[in-house]
Every structure is written in C-alpha cells, then in structure tokens.
PDB file of C-alpha atoms in Angstrom:
ATOM      1  CA  MET A 508      -9.926 -15.855 -23.053  1.00  0.00           C
ATOM      2  CA  GLY A 509      -8.835 -14.706 -26.685  1.00  0.00           C
ATOM      3  CA  ILE A 510     -10.330 -12.365 -29.640  1.00  0.00           C
ATOM      4  CA  ARG A 511     -12.801 -14.622 -30.618  1.00  0.00           C
ATOM      5  CA  THR A 512     -14.827 -14.167 -27.407  1.00  0.00           C
ATOM      6  CA  TRP A 513     -15.996 -11.067 -28.678  1.00  0.00           C
ATOM      7  CA  PRO A 514     -18.129 -10.493 -31.579  1.00  0.00           C
ATOM      8  CA  ASP A 515     -14.992  -7.686 -33.126  1.00  0.00           C
ATOM      9  CA  ARG A 516     -11.875  -6.199 -32.295  1.00  0.00           C
ATOM     10  CA  GLU A 517     -14.213  -3.010 -31.191  1.00  0.00           C
ATOM     11  CA  ALA A 518     -15.777  -4.969 -28.446  1.00  0.00           C
ATOM     12  CA  LEU A 519     -12.872  -6.299 -27.251  1.00  0.00           C
ATOM     13  CA  LEU A 520     -11.331  -2.708 -27.074  1.00  0.00           C
ATOM     14  CA  SER A 521     -13.991  -1.589 -25.248  1.00  0.00           C
ATOM     15  CA  ASP A 522     -14.741  -4.031 -22.948  1.00  0.00           C
ATOM     16  CA  ARG A 523     -11.019  -4.296 -22.139  1.00  0.00           C
ATOM     17  CA  ALA A 524     -10.720  -0.451 -21.391  1.00  0.00           C
ATOM     18  CA  LEU A 525     -13.961  -0.131 -19.113  1.00  0.00           C
ATOM     19  CA  ILE A 526     -12.238  -3.037 -16.852  1.00  0.00           C
ATOM     20  CA  LEU A 527      -8.575  -1.751 -16.741  1.00  0.00           C
ATOM     21  CA  GLY A 528     -10.162   2.010 -15.757  1.00  0.00           C
ATOM     22  CA  GLU A 529     -12.192   0.173 -13.070  1.00  0.00           C
ATOM     23  CA  LEU A 530      -9.156  -2.278 -12.095  1.00  0.00           C
ATOM     24  CA  VAL A 531      -6.409   0.857 -12.443  1.00  0.00           C
ATOM     25  CA  ALA A 532      -8.159   2.531  -9.589  1.00  0.00           C
ATOM     26  CA  MET A 533      -8.825  -0.454  -7.221  1.00  0.00           C
ATOM     27  CA  TYR A 534      -5.745  -1.152  -7.274  1.00  0.00           C
ATOM     28  CA  ILE A 535      -3.595   2.789  -7.027  1.00  0.00           C
ATOM     29  CA  GLY A 536      -6.712   5.881  -7.144  1.00  0.00           C
ATOM     30  CA  PRO A 537      -6.458   8.442  -4.679  1.00  0.00           C
ATOM     31  CA  ALA A 538      -9.265   5.968  -2.406  1.00  0.00           C
ATOM     32  CA  ARG A 539      -7.032   3.155  -2.173  1.00  0.00           C
ATOM     33  CA  LEU A 540      -4.300   5.586  -1.122  1.00  0.00           C
ATOM     34  CA  GLY A 541      -7.107   7.048   1.185  1.00  0.00           C
ATOM     35  CA  LEU A 542      -8.122   3.487   2.228  1.00  0.00           C
ATOM     36  CA  THR A 543      -4.348   2.674   3.096  1.00  0.00           C
ATOM     37  CA  LEU A 544      -3.666   5.653   5.152  1.00  0.00           C
ATOM     38  CA  MET A 545      -6.441   5.210   7.460  1.00  0.00           C
ATOM     39  CA  TRP A 546      -5.998   1.292   7.976  1.00  0.00           C
ATOM     40  CA  ALA A 547      -2.426   2.748   9.147  1.00  0.00           C
ATOM     41  CA  GLY A 548      -3.846   5.501  11.519  1.00  0.00           C
ATOM     42  CA  LEU A 549      -6.494   2.826  12.778  1.00  0.00           C
ATOM     43  CA  ALA A 550      -3.188   0.615  13.559  1.00  0.00           C
ATOM     44  CA  ALA A 551      -1.331   3.726  14.985  1.00  0.00           C
ATOM     45  CA  LEU A 552      -4.029   4.403  17.261  1.00  0.00           C
ATOM     46  CA  GLY A 553      -4.520   1.079  18.405  1.00  0.00           C
ATOM     47  CA  TRP A 554      -1.102   0.503  19.305  1.00  0.00           C
ATOM     48  CA  SER A 555      -0.536   3.994  20.908  1.00  0.00           C
ATOM     49  CA  LEU A 556      -3.384   2.618  23.232  1.00  0.00           C
ATOM     50  CA  ALA A 557      -1.239  -0.171  23.707  1.00  0.00           C
ATOM     51  CA  GLY A 558       1.803   1.872  24.243  1.00  0.00           C
ATOM     52  CA  ALA A 559       0.005   3.662  26.702  1.00  0.00           C
ATOM     53  CA  ALA A 560      -0.681   0.790  28.875  1.00  0.00           C
ATOM     54  CA  LEU A 561       2.556  -0.169  28.530  1.00  0.00           C
ATOM     55  CA  LEU A 562       3.580   3.158  30.377  1.00  0.00           C
ATOM     56  CA  VAL A 563       0.686   2.812  33.004  1.00  0.00           C
ATOM     57  CA  PHE A 564       1.926  -0.722  33.949  1.00  0.00           C
ATOM     58  CA  GLU A 565       5.494   1.048  34.320  1.00  0.00           C
ATOM     59  CA  ASP A 566       4.647   3.750  36.595  1.00  0.00           C
ATOM     60  CA  ALA A 567       1.955   1.491  38.723  1.00  0.00           C
ATOM     61  CA  PRO A 568       2.675   1.521  42.094  1.00  0.00           C
ATOM     62  CA  ASP A 569       0.661  -1.798  42.965  1.00  0.00           C
ATOM     63  CA  ALA A 570      -2.100  -4.064  40.964  1.00  0.00           C
ATOM     64  CA  LEU A 571      -4.763  -2.381  41.214  1.00  0.00           C
ATOM     65  CA  GLY A 572      -2.648   0.665  39.471  1.00  0.00           C
ATOM     66  CA  THR A 573      -2.724  -1.613  36.563  1.00  0.00           C
ATOM     67  CA  VAL A 574      -6.250  -1.684  35.936  1.00  0.00           C
ATOM     68  CA  PRO A 575      -6.328   1.527  33.657  1.00  0.00           C
ATOM     69  CA  GLY A 576      -3.822  -0.522  31.728  1.00  0.00           C
ATOM     70  CA  VAL A 577      -5.223  -3.235  31.068  1.00  0.00           C
ATOM     71  CA  LEU A 578      -8.266  -1.229  30.013  1.00  0.00           C
ATOM     72  CA  CYS A 579      -6.134   0.455  27.569  1.00  0.00           C
ATOM     73  CA  LEU A 580      -4.176  -2.674  26.359  1.00  0.00           C
ATOM     74  CA  ALA A 581      -8.110  -4.224  25.665  1.00  0.00           C
ATOM     75  CA  VAL A 582      -9.456  -1.385  23.771  1.00  0.00           C
ATOM     76  CA  GLY A 583      -5.882  -1.163  21.908  1.00  0.00           C
ATOM     77  CA  ALA A 584      -6.289  -4.532  20.747  1.00  0.00           C
ATOM     78  CA  CYS A 585      -9.650  -4.226  19.709  1.00  0.00           C
ATOM     79  CA  VAL A 586      -8.578  -1.730  17.500  1.00  0.00           C
ATOM     80  CA  LEU A 587      -4.983  -2.943  16.425  1.00  0.00           C
ATOM     81  CA  ILE A 588      -5.841  -6.273  15.242  1.00  0.00           C
ATOM     82  CA  PRO A 589      -8.847  -5.305  12.580  1.00  0.00           C
ATOM     83  CA  ALA A 590      -6.691  -3.008  11.210  1.00  0.00           C
ATOM     84  CA  VAL A 591      -3.872  -5.560  10.797  1.00  0.00           C
ATOM     85  CA  VAL A 592      -6.465  -7.851   9.387  1.00  0.00           C
ATOM     86  CA  LEU A 593      -8.348  -5.566   6.814  1.00  0.00           C
ATOM     87  CA  THR A 594      -4.540  -4.381   5.666  1.00  0.00           C
ATOM     88  CA  ALA A 595      -3.458  -8.072   4.697  1.00  0.00           C
ATOM     89  CA  ALA A 596      -6.959  -8.659   3.501  1.00  0.00           C
ATOM     90  CA  GLY A 597      -6.292  -5.368   1.218  1.00  0.00           C
ATOM     91  CA  VAL A 598      -3.108  -6.889   0.344  1.00  0.00           C
ATOM     92  CA  SER A 599      -4.444  -9.957  -0.767  1.00  0.00           C
ATOM     93  CA  ARG A 600      -6.716  -7.867  -3.172  1.00  0.00           C
ATOM     94  CA  ASP A 601      -4.450  -5.921  -4.311  1.00  0.00           C
ATOM     95  CA  LEU A 602      -2.381  -9.378  -5.827  1.00  0.00           C
ATOM     96  CA  ARG A 603      -5.469 -10.511  -7.506  1.00  0.00           C
ATOM     97  CA  VAL A 604      -6.175  -7.004  -8.565  1.00  0.00           C
ATOM     98  CA  HIS A 605      -2.653  -7.017 -10.715  1.00  0.00           C
ATOM     99  CA  ARG A 606      -2.884 -10.334 -11.471  1.00  0.00           C
ATOM    100  CA  LEU A 607      -6.122  -9.341 -13.612  1.00  0.00           C
ATOM    101  CA  LEU A 608      -4.507  -5.947 -14.975  1.00  0.00           C
ATOM    102  CA  GLY A 609      -1.707  -8.319 -16.702  1.00  0.00           C
ATOM    103  CA  GLN A 610      -4.407 -10.455 -18.058  1.00  0.00           C
ATOM    104  CA  TRP A 611      -6.726  -8.086 -19.481  1.00  0.00           C
ATOM    105  CA  GLY A 612      -3.764  -6.011 -20.545  1.00  0.00           C
ATOM    106  CA  GLU A 613      -2.141  -8.608 -22.420  1.00  0.00           C
ATOM    107  CA  LEU A 614      -5.389  -9.500 -24.666  1.00  0.00           C
ATOM    108  CA  ASP A 615      -4.878  -6.203 -26.793  1.00  0.00           C
ATOM    109  CA  ARG A 616      -3.254  -3.037 -27.462  1.00  0.00           C
ATOM    110  CA  ASP A 617      -5.074   0.036 -27.765  1.00  0.00           C
ATOM    111  CA  ALA A 618      -2.692   3.172 -27.371  1.00  0.00           C
ATOM    112  CA  GLY A 619      -5.553   5.943 -27.075  1.00  0.00           C
ATOM    113  CA  ARG A 620      -7.716   3.944 -24.483  1.00  0.00           C
ATOM    114  CA  ASP A 621      -4.652   3.020 -22.849  1.00  0.00           C
ATOM    115  CA  LEU A 622      -3.240   6.857 -22.042  1.00  0.00           C
ATOM    116  CA  PRO A 623      -5.375   7.209 -19.218  1.00  0.00           C
ATOM    117  CA  LEU A 624      -4.375   4.217 -17.278  1.00  0.00           C
ATOM    118  CA  ARG A 625      -0.847   5.029 -17.399  1.00  0.00           C
ATOM    119  CA  ARG A 626      -1.659   7.415 -14.296  1.00  0.00           C
ATOM    120  CA  PRO A 627       1.601   8.831 -13.979  1.00  0.00           C
ATOM    121  CA  GLY A 628       0.237  11.548 -10.995  1.00  0.00           C
ATOM    122  CA  ALA A 629      -1.178   8.512  -8.709  1.00  0.00           C
ATOM    123  CA  SER A 630       2.546   6.642  -8.953  1.00  0.00           C
ATOM    124  CA  LEU A 631       4.257   9.905  -7.990  1.00  0.00           C
ATOM    125  CA  ALA A 632       1.492  10.338  -4.817  1.00  0.00           C
ATOM    126  CA  TRP A 633       1.992   7.024  -3.690  1.00  0.00           C
ATOM    127  CA  LEU A 634       5.789   7.245  -4.088  1.00  0.00           C
ATOM    128  CA  LEU A 635       6.083  10.563  -2.295  1.00  0.00           C
ATOM    129  CA  VAL A 636       3.800   9.312   0.603  1.00  0.00           C
ATOM    130  CA  SER A 637       5.412   6.251   0.801  1.00  0.00           C
ATOM    131  CA  TYR A 638       8.716   7.201   0.613  1.00  0.00           C
ATOM    132  CA  THR A 639       7.565   9.709   3.815  1.00  0.00           C
ATOM    133  CA  LEU A 640       6.446   7.099   5.556  1.00  0.00           C
ATOM    134  CA  CYS A 641       9.517   4.691   4.948  1.00  0.00           C
ATOM    135  CA  ALA A 642      11.861   7.737   6.481  1.00  0.00           C
ATOM    136  CA  ALA A 643       9.654   8.419   9.754  1.00  0.00           C
ATOM    137  CA  GLY A 644       9.355   4.307  10.169  1.00  0.00           C
ATOM    138  CA  LEU A 645      13.227   3.872   9.817  1.00  0.00           C
ATOM    139  CA  PHE A 646      13.576   7.140  12.573  1.00  0.00           C
ATOM    140  CA  GLY A 647      11.183   5.688  14.823  1.00  0.00           C
ATOM    141  CA  CYS A 648      12.812   2.071  14.518  1.00  0.00           C
ATOM    142  CA  VAL A 649      16.599   2.870  14.087  1.00  0.00           C
ATOM    143  CA  VAL A 650      17.260   6.309  15.369  1.00  0.00           C
ATOM    144  CA  VAL A 651      14.981   6.370  18.440  1.00  0.00           C
ATOM    145  CA  PRO A 652      16.032   3.500  20.312  1.00  0.00           C
ATOM    146  CA  ALA A 653      19.895   3.861  19.491  1.00  0.00           C
ATOM    147  CA  THR A 654      19.561   7.341  20.727  1.00  0.00           C
ATOM    148  CA  ALA A 655      17.493   6.789  23.666  1.00  0.00           C
ATOM    149  CA  ARG A 656      19.294   7.320  27.347  1.00  0.00           C
ATOM    150  CA  ALA A 657      18.608   5.086  30.069  1.00  0.00           C
ATOM    151  CA  GLY A 658      16.684   6.715  33.040  1.00  0.00           C
ATOM    152  CA  GLU A 659      15.197   8.959  30.732  1.00  0.00           C
ATOM    153  CA  GLU A 660      13.231   7.031  28.566  1.00  0.00           C
ATOM    154  CA  THR A 661      11.575   4.132  29.430  1.00  0.00           C
ATOM    155  CA  TYR A 662      11.098   1.036  27.764  1.00  0.00           C
ATOM    156  CA  GLY A 663       7.403   1.666  27.391  1.00  0.00           C
ATOM    157  CA  LEU A 664       8.298   5.013  25.758  1.00  0.00           C
ATOM    158  CA  VAL A 665      10.810   3.181  23.070  1.00  0.00           C
ATOM    159  CA  ALA A 666       8.711   0.639  22.452  1.00  0.00           C
ATOM    160  CA  TRP A 667       5.864   2.694  21.799  1.00  0.00           C
ATOM    161  CA  LEU A 668       7.655   4.772  19.294  1.00  0.00           C
ATOM    162  CA  VAL A 669       9.622   1.729  17.733  1.00  0.00           C
ATOM    163  CA  GLY A 670       6.181   0.215  16.792  1.00  0.00           C
ATOM    164  CA  LEU A 671       4.975   3.407  15.430  1.00  0.00           C
ATOM    165  CA  GLY A 672       8.034   3.604  13.355  1.00  0.00           C
ATOM    166  CA  PHE A 673       7.357   0.127  12.411  1.00  0.00           C
ATOM    167  CA  ILE A 674       4.055   0.434  11.106  1.00  0.00           C
ATOM    168  CA  ALA A 675       4.726   3.660   9.407  1.00  0.00           C
ATOM    169  CA  TRP A 676       8.073   1.657   7.343  1.00  0.00           C
ATOM    170  CA  LEU A 677       5.460  -1.268   6.628  1.00  0.00           C
ATOM    171  CA  THR A 678       2.829   0.888   5.129  1.00  0.00           C
ATOM    172  CA  GLY A 679       5.496   2.873   3.229  1.00  0.00           C
ATOM    173  CA  LEU A 680       6.778   0.001   1.688  1.00  0.00           C
ATOM    174  CA  THR A 681       3.392  -1.542   0.642  1.00  0.00           C
ATOM    175  CA  GLY A 682       3.033   1.521  -1.109  1.00  0.00           C
ATOM    176  CA  LEU A 683       6.652   1.641  -2.792  1.00  0.00           C
ATOM    177  CA  VAL A 684       5.894  -1.715  -3.518  1.00  0.00           C
ATOM    178  CA  LYS A 685       2.192  -0.764  -5.646  1.00  0.00           C
ATOM    179  CA  ALA A 686       3.518   2.403  -7.151  1.00  0.00           C
ATOM    180  CA  TYR A 687       7.122   0.616  -8.671  1.00  0.00           C
ATOM    181  CA  ALA A 688       4.419  -2.147  -9.656  1.00  0.00           C
ATOM    182  CA  HIS A 689       2.392  -0.085 -11.476  1.00  0.00           C
ATOM    183  CA  ARG A 690       4.551   1.331 -13.259  1.00  0.00           C
ATOM    184  CA  ARG A 691       6.259  -1.657 -14.437  1.00  0.00           C
ATOM    185  CA  TRP A 692       2.319  -3.029 -15.846  1.00  0.00           C
ATOM    186  CA  VAL A 693       2.366  -0.199 -17.633  1.00  0.00           C
ATOM    187  CA  LEU A 694       5.865  -0.146 -19.169  1.00  0.00           C
ATOM    188  CA  ARG A 695       5.738  -3.991 -19.719  1.00  0.00           C
ATOM    189  CA  VAL A 696       1.938  -4.716 -20.922  1.00  0.00           C
ATOM    190  CA  LEU A 697       0.528  -1.499 -22.430  1.00  0.00           C
ATOM    191  CA  LEU A 698       3.739   0.195 -23.895  1.00  0.00           C
ATOM    192  CA  ARG A 699       5.334  -3.448 -24.673  1.00  0.00           C
ATOM    193  CA  ARG A 700       8.623  -1.571 -23.200  1.00  0.00           C
ATOM    194  CA  PRO A 701      11.442  -4.466 -22.879  1.00  0.00           C
ATOM    195  CA  ALA A 702      11.761  -5.873 -19.736  1.00  0.00           C
ATOM    196  CA  GLY A 703      15.762  -3.764 -19.058  1.00  0.00           C
ATOM    197  CA  GLU A 704      14.400  -0.293 -19.574  1.00  0.00           C
ATOM    198  CA  PRO A 705      14.436   1.896 -16.771  1.00  0.00           C
ATOM    199  CA  LEU A 706      10.993   1.658 -14.883  1.00  0.00           C
ATOM    200  CA  PHE A 707      10.730   5.473 -14.826  1.00  0.00           C
ATOM    201  CA  GLY A 708      11.938   7.165 -17.658  1.00  0.00           C
ATOM    202  CA  VAL A 709      10.507   9.061 -20.151  1.00  0.00           C
ATOM    203  CA  ASP A 710       6.919   7.727 -21.530  1.00  0.00           C
ATOM    204  CA  GLY A 711       7.284   7.334 -25.342  1.00  0.00           C
TER     205      GLY A 711
END
C-alpha cells in the first residue's frame, strides 16, 4: 500500500487518521478494557461455581448429596467455557488490530493528527488495572496455597482460590502486554523514536 493509492497526501493523511483512531479505540479504549474485565468476571463466576461443586463433593455424605455439586459444575462449565473462548478470540482480534496499527501508521506521519492517538491516559488505566489484577492473582496462586493449613482449609477451597488467582493473573498479564505494546507503537511508529529508548519516558 503506497501513497499513490490516494489522489494526494492530504487524502492519505485524512484516511490514516480516521482508521488509526478507530483501531486505537478498538485496541486500548475504555470499552475494550470493560469488555476484558467482563470476560474475566464471567470466567471467575464460572470457576466459582466449579469451586462450589468441589466443596459439595468434599462434604457430601453419600452419592445423593453430590447432586447439587454436579449441577453447580455443569452451570459453571456453561459459564466458564464461553468466557475462555471469547477471551481467546479477543486476544486473537487484538493481534490483528495491532498489526493493522503498524501498517497504517507506517504509511506516513502527521504530528497534529497523531497526537490524540497516543492515549497516555488509556495506557495508564490499563497499567493500573493490570498491575492490581496481577498482584491479586499472584497472591491467590502463591500465598494462599503456601499458607493453607491441613485440616483448616479444604483442598476444594484452596483450588477455588488458586483458580481465581490464576484468572486474575492471566487477565492482568494480558493487560500489561497491551499497554506496553501500545506505548511501543506510539514511540516506534508515531514518534519514530529509536529502539533503545525507554518506553515510558517523557513524550517529545
């Protein structure tokens, strides 16, 4: 794709700004953050139902007592599996959007129109939310099983908390990657900064 595809440079810059604005919103906008948190919440709900099933199985006095656990496990799977599939689809979509950001951004440079595309506030929001999720996730995955005492915390309870921690950690890690990828795109494509420059320095 070259500049000769457009009648003049102004037409190219206008289309480039329009497309990049839409792509940036799709990649790191508040709606995308909300959607990511919603899928993570659904995954946590599904795993919580599965964890409740584990607790029922541990406390069930007989086979009949496991029936509520089976129901919880079935409902949990119906919630968890679509959430995981939709999350994976979202990650695949983000990869495609990021490739398009690079391709459209490399067409030309327009400092005035590129300024709103930097979205430092959105990057900061992703970073703060993601760091919080990663910290909570590591606590659930590492601290909870390490401090669990035999006879006081059941295996089902520990497995439930570790699963929730893993969901939080994975969601937070995904958000951190997105925030850093967007900042790298801003520096390398919009600002044409050299590769060795820190990602979160002061914009020129």
